[in-house]
Structures are given as structure tokens and as C-alpha cells.
CSV table of C-alpha atoms and ligand atoms in Angstrom, one decimal:
chain,number,residue,atom,x,y,z
U,1136,MET,CA,8.8,13.3,21.8
U,1137,PRO,CA,5.5,11.5,20.9
U,1138,PRO,CA,4.6,11.2,17.3
U,1139,ARG,CA,2.5,14.1,15.9
U,1140,GLU,CA,-0.9,13.3,14.2
U,1141,LEU,CA,-1.1,14.1,10.5
U,1142,ILE,CA,-4.3,12.2,9.5
U,1143,SER,CA,-6.9,11.1,11.9
U,1144,ALA,CA,-8.5,7.7,12.0
U,1145,ALA,CA,-11.9,9.2,11.0
U,1146,THR,CA,-10.3,11.0,8.0
U,1147,ILE,CA,-8.7,7.7,6.9
U,1148,ALA,CA,-12.0,5.9,7.2
U,1149,GLY,CA,-13.8,8.4,5.0
U,1150,ARG,CA,-11.1,8.3,2.3
U,1151,VAL,CA,-11.0,4.5,2.3
U,1152,ALA,CA,-14.7,4.4,1.7
U,1153,GLU,CA,-14.3,6.7,-1.3
U,1154,LEU,CA,-11.3,4.7,-2.6
U,1155,GLY,CA,-13.3,1.4,-2.4
U,1156,ALA,CA,-16.2,2.9,-4.5
U,1157,GLU,CA,-13.7,4.5,-7.0
U,1158,ILE,CA,-11.9,1.2,-7.4
U,1159,ASP,CA,-15.1,-0.7,-8.0
U,1160,ARG,CA,-16.2,1.9,-10.5
U,1161,ARG,CA,-13.0,2.0,-12.5
U,1162,LEU,CA,-11.7,-1.6,-12.5
U,1163,PRO,CA,-12.8,-4.0,-15.3
U,1164,ALA,CA,-15.9,-6.1,-14.4
U,1165,GLY,CA,-15.3,-9.5,-12.8
U,1166,PRO,CA,-13.7,-11.0,-9.7
U,1167,LEU,CA,-10.6,-9.4,-8.2
U,1168,THR,CA,-7.5,-10.7,-6.6
U,1169,VAL,CA,-6.4,-8.1,-4.0
U,1170,VAL,CA,-2.7,-8.4,-3.2
U,1171,GLY,CA,-1.5,-6.8,0.0
U,1172,VAL,CA,2.2,-6.0,0.6
U,1173,LEU,CA,3.1,-7.1,4.1
U,1174,ARG,CA,3.5,-6.0,6.7
U,1175,GLY,CA,2.7,-2.3,6.3
U,1176,ALA,CA,-0.5,-2.7,4.2
U,1177,PHE,CA,-2.3,-5.1,6.5
U,1178,MET,CA,-4.5,-2.6,8.2
U,1179,PHE,CA,-5.3,-0.5,5.1
U,1180,MET,CA,-6.1,-3.7,3.1
U,1181,ALA,CA,-8.4,-5.0,5.8
U,1182,ASP,CA,-10.4,-1.8,5.6
U,1183,LEU,CA,-10.2,-1.3,1.9
U,1184,VAL,CA,-11.5,-4.8,0.9
U,1185,ARG,CA,-14.6,-4.2,3.0
U,1186,ALA,CA,-15.2,-1.0,1.0
U,1187,ILE,CA,-15.1,-2.8,-2.4
U,1188,PRO,CA,-18.4,-4.5,-3.1
U,1189,ARG,CA,-17.2,-7.3,-5.4
U,1190,GLU,CA,-16.3,-10.9,-5.5
U,1191,MET,CA,-12.6,-11.2,-4.6
U,1192,THR,CA,-9.8,-13.3,-3.2
U,1193,CYS,CA,-7.2,-11.8,-0.9
U,1194,ASP,CA,-3.5,-12.7,-1.1
U,1195,PHE,CA,-0.3,-11.3,0.3
U,1196,LEU,CA,3.3,-10.7,-0.7
U,1197,GLY,CA,5.9,-10.4,2.1
U,1198,VAL,CA,8.5,-7.8,1.2
U,1199,ARG,CA,11.4,-6.3,3.0
U,1200,SER,CA,12.7,-3.0,1.6
U,1201,TYR,CA,14.1,-1.0,4.5
U,1202,GLY,CA,15.1,-3.6,7.1
U,1203,ASP,CA,14.8,-1.6,10.4
U,1204,ALA,CA,16.3,1.6,9.0
U,1205,THR,CA,14.3,4.6,8.0
U,1206,VAL,CA,16.3,5.2,4.8
U,1207,SER,CA,15.7,3.1,1.7
U,1208,SER,CA,18.4,0.4,1.2
U,1209,GLY,CA,17.4,0.3,-2.5
U,1210,VAL,CA,17.0,-3.5,-2.1
U,1211,VAL,CA,13.7,-5.3,-2.3
U,1212,GLU,CA,13.5,-8.8,-1.0
U,1213,ILE,CA,10.5,-11.2,-1.3
U,1214,THR,CA,10.1,-12.9,2.1
U,1215,SER,CA,6.9,-14.7,1.3
U,1216,ASP,CA,5.2,-15.3,-2.1
U,1217,LEU,CA,1.5,-15.3,-3.2
U,1218,GLY,CA,-0.5,-18.3,-2.3
U,1219,ALA,CA,-2.2,-18.8,-5.7
U,1220,PRO,CA,-1.5,-18.0,-9.4
U,1221,ILE,CA,-2.8,-14.7,-10.7
U,1222,ALA,CA,-2.8,-15.5,-14.5
U,1223,GLY,CA,-6.0,-14.2,-16.1
U,1224,ARG,CA,-7.1,-12.5,-12.9
U,1225,HIS,CA,-7.9,-8.8,-12.3
U,1226,VAL,CA,-5.3,-7.8,-9.7
U,1227,LEU,CA,-5.2,-4.9,-7.4
U,1228,LEU,CA,-1.8,-4.4,-5.6
U,1229,VAL,CA,-2.2,-2.6,-2.3
U,1230,GLU,CA,0.8,-0.9,-0.7
U,1231,ASP,CA,1.0,1.3,2.4
U,1232,ILE,CA,3.2,4.0,1.1
U,1233,ALA,CA,5.2,4.9,-2.0
U,1234,ASP,CA,8.4,6.9,-1.4
U,1235,THR,CA,10.9,6.3,-4.2
U,1236,GLY,CA,8.5,4.0,-5.9
U,1237,LEU,CA,11.3,1.3,-6.1
U,1238,THR,CA,9.3,-1.3,-4.2
U,1239,LEU,CA,6.1,-0.8,-6.2
U,1240,GLY,CA,8.0,-0.8,-9.5
U,1241,TYR,CA,9.7,-4.0,-8.6
U,1242,LEU,CA,6.5,-5.7,-7.5
U,1243,LEU,CA,4.6,-4.6,-10.6
U,1244,ASP,CA,7.3,-6.2,-12.9
U,1245,LEU,CA,7.1,-9.3,-10.8
U,1246,LEU,CA,3.3,-9.6,-11.0
U,1247,ARG,CA,3.0,-8.5,-14.6
U,1248,ALA,CA,5.3,-11.4,-15.6
U,1249,ARG,CA,2.7,-13.8,-14.2
U,1250,GLY,CA,0.0,-12.8,-16.8
U,1251,PRO,CA,-2.8,-11.1,-14.9
U,1252,ALA,CA,-5.8,-9.9,-17.0
U,1253,SER,CA,-5.3,-6.5,-15.5
U,1254,LEU,CA,-3.0,-4.9,-12.9
U,1255,HIS,CA,-3.7,-1.8,-10.9
U,1256,THR,CA,-2.1,-0.2,-7.8
U,1257,CYS,CA,-3.5,1.4,-4.7
U,1258,VAL,CA,-1.4,3.1,-2.1
U,1259,LEU,CA,-2.6,4.8,1.1
U,1260,LEU,CA,0.1,7.4,1.1
U,1261,ALA,CA,2.4,8.9,-1.6
U,1262,LYS,CA,5.4,10.9,-0.8
U,1263,PRO,CA,6.6,13.7,-3.1
U,1264,ALA,CA,9.5,11.6,-4.5
U,1265,TYR,CA,7.1,9.1,-6.2
U,1266,ARG,CA,6.1,11.8,-8.7
U,1267,HIS,CA,9.6,11.7,-10.2
U,1268,SER,CA,9.9,8.0,-10.1
U,1269,GLY,CA,7.5,7.1,-12.9
U,1270,ALA,CA,5.9,4.4,-10.8
U,1271,PRO,CA,2.3,4.2,-11.9
U,1272,LEU,CA,-0.2,4.8,-9.1
U,1273,ASP,CA,-3.8,4.3,-10.1
U,1274,PHE,CA,-5.4,5.0,-6.7
U,1275,VAL,CA,-3.8,7.2,-3.9
U,1276,GLY,CA,-5.4,7.8,-0.5
U,1277,PHE,CA,-3.4,10.9,0.5
U,1278,ASP,CA,-0.3,12.8,-0.4
U,1279,ALA,CA,2.2,12.4,2.4
U,1280,PRO,CA,4.9,14.9,3.5
U,1281,ASP,CA,8.6,14.1,2.9
U,1282,ALA,CA,8.9,13.0,6.5
U,1283,TYR,CA,8.9,9.5,8.2
U,1284,VAL,CA,5.4,8.6,9.0
U,1285,VAL,CA,4.0,5.8,11.2
U,1286,GLY,CA,0.7,4.3,12.3
U,1287,TYR,CA,-2.3,2.5,10.7
U,1288,GLY,CA,0.1,-0.4,9.8
U,1289,LEU,CA,3.2,1.7,9.1
U,1290,ASP,CA,6.2,1.1,11.5
U,1291,ALA,CA,9.5,2.5,12.6
U,1292,ALA,CA,11.6,-0.5,13.7
U,1293,GLN,CA,8.4,-2.5,14.0
U,1294,LEU,CA,6.8,-0.1,16.5
U,1295,TYR,CA,3.7,2.2,16.1
U,1296,ARG,CA,1.8,-0.1,13.7
U,1297,ASN,CA,-1.2,-0.1,16.0
U,1298,LEU,CA,-1.8,3.7,16.1
U,1299,PRO,CA,-5.2,4.3,14.5
U,1300,GLY,CA,-4.1,7.4,12.6
U,1301,ILE,CA,-1.0,8.5,10.6
U,1302,TYR,CA,1.7,10.3,12.6
U,1303,ALA,CA,5.0,12.0,11.8
U,1304,LEU,CA,8.0,10.9,13.8
U,1305,GLU,CA,9.6,14.1,15.0
F,1359,IMP,P1,10.0,2.9,-1.7
F,1359,IMP,O1,10.5,1.7,-2.3
F,1359,IMP,O2,11.1,4.0,-1.5
F,1359,IMP,O3,8.8,3.5,-2.4
F,1359,IMP,O4,9.5,2.6,-0.2
F,1359,IMP,C1,8.4,1.9,0.0
F,1359,IMP,C2,8.4,1.1,1.3
F,1359,IMP,O5,9.3,1.7,2.3
F,1359,IMP,C3,7.1,1.1,1.9
F,1359,IMP,O6,6.4,0.0,1.5
F,1359,IMP,C4,7.3,1.1,3.4
F,1359,IMP,O7,7.5,-0.2,3.8
F,1359,IMP,C5,8.6,1.8,3.5
F,1359,IMP,N1,8.5,3.3,3.8
F,1359,IMP,C6,8.8,4.3,3.1
F,1359,IMP,N2,8.5,5.5,3.7
F,1359,IMP,C7,8.0,5.1,4.9
F,1359,IMP,C8,7.5,5.9,6.0
F,1359,IMP,O8,7.5,7.2,6.0
F,1359,IMP,N3,7.1,5.2,7.1
F,1359,IMP,C9,7.1,3.8,7.1
F,1359,IMP,N4,7.5,3.1,6.1
F,1359,IMP,C10,8.0,3.7,5.0
């Protein structure tokens, strides 16, 4: 069965524009380092940075949390580290989706230990579980259902990342 559309590309574009303006308004003044979590956040980050009218650098963290399964393994592995130090920088961590919040919590600890001037998080989608996890989310695009979702960068076994909207796998 083909995936069922939950959020259209046009709705995402509208929300990303709002998020960019909100981030610019709320983050401390000064240049930013925007850190995208690969691979799922690549498309969201590409659109989001164009909606934040500020001087910034872009960097990426490679992370593997699920392997090719659709159930969390509970293990976060860094497959590729940042290209530059973040000490003294205002950092915005950009993630595709928070489910248990485990990945985000782990990455926040990792980045905080490097002494950024400030550290904020932005996720495109948040599943219900994150509300019980205590993971601090500063900016959330949409609440997601407790289903496996794909598209707009998110995959199932590396497929569907190129879909322009968000879809539920039936
Ligand atoms: P968490 O650590 O349980 O919050 O899971 C976060 C990571 O799992 C995300 O960065 C995604 O890579 C992956 N993930 C969780 N739920 C989904 C989903 O519905 N679709 C695709 N990837 C997901």
C-alpha cells in the first residue's frame, strides 16, 4: 500500500517560514551555528536556514539510532562529528523527529560539554512519547502521530526521503 499523506509540502513550507522567524526572534543576538543531524534532517535544515535571516555557519552530525529497523534500538552512535568547534557559539540543533527523545538528549549532552554560548533545539516533528521524556524542545514544527512517518528527509530503510510531504507508512 502506498504511504498516506499526513502533511503536505505546502503546509511544511508555511510552517518552516514561521519557525525561521520565531527562531530569529527568540535566540540571543549574534551569529549562529546551525547543526543538522544526518541524514534525516538534511531537507528540513536546507529549508529552515533559508528562513532564518542571520549570519550563520552550517555544520552536521552523523548519527545512527535505528539502523534500518523502525523500532528504537536505544543506541546512539556518532558516525561523523562536527567540522568545527562550537565553544562560545550560539548553537541551534536541528533534528527531523523526536520519538523517545533519546537521540536528542544524547546529542544535547554531547554539545553542551563543548561550551556553546547557548544551545537550542528545533525538530520538525514530535511524537507523543517525547512529552514524557523530558527532552527539551525549544521549537517544534508539528506534533506527529504515534505512527512511523516518512518523507521530507525521513526514511524507512533508506527509502522515501525524497517525498516532498510527510506520509504515514500503513
Ligand atoms: P528517538 O531517539 O526515539 O527520539 O528517535 C529519534 C530518531 O529516530 C530520529 O532522528 C529518526 O532518525 C528516527 N525516527 C523516529 N521515529 C521515526 C519515524 O517515524 N520515521 C523515521 N524516522 C524516525
